[in-house]
Coordinates of C-alpha atoms in Angstrom, one line a residue:
M1 CA -14.3 -34.2 29.0
V2 CA -15.9 -34.3 25.9
V3 CA -17.5 -31.0 26.7
A4 CA -14.5 -29.5 27.4
L5 CA -12.9 -30.4 24.1
A6 CA -16.1 -29.2 22.4
M7 CA -16.0 -26.0 23.9
M8 CA -11.9 -25.7 23.0
I9 CA -13.1 -26.5 19.4
V10 CA -15.4 -23.8 19.3
V11 CA -13.0 -20.9 20.8
L12 CA -10.1 -22.2 18.4
A13 CA -12.7 -21.8 15.2
A14 CA -13.8 -18.4 16.6
G15 CA -10.3 -17.3 16.8
T16 CA -9.5 -18.3 13.7
A17 CA -12.3 -17.0 11.8
H18 CA -11.7 -13.6 13.3
A19 CA -8.0 -13.6 12.5
G20 CA -8.9 -14.7 8.9
T21 CA -11.5 -11.6 8.5
R22 CA -10.1 -8.7 6.2
A23 CA -10.6 -5.1 7.6
N24 CA -12.6 -3.1 5.9
T25 CA -10.3 -0.2 4.4
T26 CA -10.1 2.3 1.8
L27 CA -6.8 2.9 -0.2
T28 CA -6.3 5.9 -2.6
D29 CA -3.4 6.4 -4.9
A30 CA -2.6 10.1 -6.2
A31 CA 0.0 11.7 -7.9
S32 CA 1.7 15.1 -7.4
A33 CA 1.7 16.6 -10.8
D34 CA -0.5 15.3 -14.2
S35 CA 3.0 15.1 -16.2
V36 CA 6.3 15.7 -15.7
A37 CA 9.8 15.6 -17.8
V38 CA 11.9 12.6 -17.7
G39 CA 14.1 13.3 -14.6
D40 CA 11.7 15.2 -12.6
Q41 CA 10.8 13.8 -9.3
V42 CA 6.9 12.6 -8.7
T43 CA 5.6 11.7 -5.9
F44 CA 2.8 9.1 -5.6
V45 CA 0.6 9.8 -2.3
L46 CA -1.2 6.6 -1.0
G47 CA -3.6 6.9 1.6
E48 CA -5.0 3.8 3.7
T49 CA -8.0 5.0 6.1
N50 CA -9.4 2.3 8.5
N51 CA -13.4 2.3 8.1
E52 CA -13.9 -0.4 11.1
S53 CA -14.8 0.5 14.7
F54 CA -11.8 -1.3 15.8
A55 CA -7.8 -0.6 15.6
I56 CA -6.4 -2.5 12.5
S57 CA -2.6 -3.0 11.5
P58 CA -2.7 -2.3 7.7
Q59 CA 0.1 -3.6 5.0
V60 CA 0.3 -1.6 1.8
K61 CA 2.2 -2.8 -1.1
D62 CA 2.7 -0.3 -3.8
F63 CA 4.4 -1.6 -7.3
L64 CA 6.6 1.0 -9.2
P65 CA 6.0 1.5 -12.7
P66 CA 8.7 0.5 -15.1
G67 CA 10.6 3.2 -16.2
V68 CA 11.3 4.9 -12.6
E69 CA 13.9 5.0 -10.4
F70 CA 13.0 4.3 -6.5
V71 CA 14.1 7.8 -4.6
S72 CA 12.2 7.5 -1.1
A73 CA 9.3 6.2 0.4
T74 CA 7.9 8.0 3.8
P75 CA 5.1 6.9 5.6
S76 CA 3.0 8.9 8.2
Q77 CA 3.4 6.4 10.7
G78 CA 5.0 2.8 10.5
Q79 CA 7.8 1.7 8.4
C80 CA 8.5 1.2 4.7
S81 CA 11.3 -0.6 2.8
F82 CA 11.9 -1.0 -0.9
V83 CA 12.2 -4.2 -2.5
P84 CA 14.4 -4.1 -5.6
G85 CA 13.6 -5.9 -9.1
G86 CA 10.4 -7.9 -9.5
P87 CA 8.2 -8.5 -12.6
N88 CA 8.4 -4.8 -13.7
G89 CA 12.0 -4.4 -12.9
S90 CA 11.6 -0.9 -11.2
G91 CA 10.8 -2.8 -7.7
S92 CA 8.2 -2.2 -4.8
V93 CA 7.6 -0.3 -1.8
E94 CA 6.0 -2.6 1.3
C95 CA 4.9 -0.8 4.2
D96 CA 4.0 -2.0 7.4
L97 CA 1.7 0.9 8.9
G98 CA 1.6 -0.2 12.7
T99 CA -2.0 0.2 14.4
L100 CA -4.3 2.3 12.7
P101 CA -7.1 3.7 15.0
P102 CA -11.1 3.7 13.8
G103 CA -11.6 6.2 11.3
A104 CA -7.6 7.5 11.0
T105 CA -6.1 7.4 7.7
A106 CA -2.3 7.0 7.4
F107 CA -0.5 8.4 4.5
I108 CA 2.9 7.2 2.0
D109 CA 4.8 9.7 0.3
V110 CA 6.7 7.5 -2.7
V111 CA 8.8 9.6 -4.6
V112 CA 10.4 8.6 -7.8
V113 CA 12.2 9.6 -11.1
P114 CA 11.1 8.8 -14.4
T115 CA 13.8 7.5 -16.8
Q116 CA 11.8 7.5 -19.8
P117 CA 8.8 9.3 -21.8
G118 CA 5.6 7.8 -22.1
T119 CA 2.9 6.8 -19.3
I120 CA 3.6 5.8 -15.8
I121 CA 1.1 4.0 -14.0
N122 CA 1.5 3.3 -10.2
D123 CA -0.6 0.4 -8.6
A124 CA -0.6 0.0 -5.1
N125 CA -2.7 -2.5 -2.8
D126 CA -3.6 -3.8 0.7
L127 CA -5.1 -7.2 1.2
I128 CA -8.6 -6.3 -0.4
N129 CA -8.1 -2.8 -2.4
Q130 CA -6.5 -1.7 -5.2
A131 CA -5.6 2.0 -6.3
S132 CA -3.6 3.4 -9.1
A133 CA -2.3 6.7 -10.3
S134 CA -0.8 7.8 -13.7
V135 CA 1.6 10.7 -15.0
E136 CA 2.6 11.4 -18.2
V137 CA 6.2 11.8 -18.8
H138 CA 7.3 14.2 -21.5
P139 CA 10.9 14.1 -23.1
A140 CA 13.4 16.5 -21.0

């Protein structure tokens, strides 16, 4: 009985350790243009790459910069949802990318419209990585 209980604890501990392990991924964020005018659309392209030797199910969150209006978020796989508000007031995009095979990359196109001049910085993250891209916004 004691041996069986000890074996069960070892199995549960191993499962917990694996479940808590963060996958080795790469996250990128690139803007469709270096500069735009107020009212012109800009697309931030996020890329999540699986660097593991096994499939993963990554999640990416994109914090939209202040001074933009959300237009759309289109993932190459999985699904995204827009969450209004937040600390910056422009909201965020949360994506569940489904199953990503070893070596594969999923992309997310996040389209926004700047509402004021200045520099906008788009920040995205997954469980371990952060990526950002900036765009200069000029008056219309």
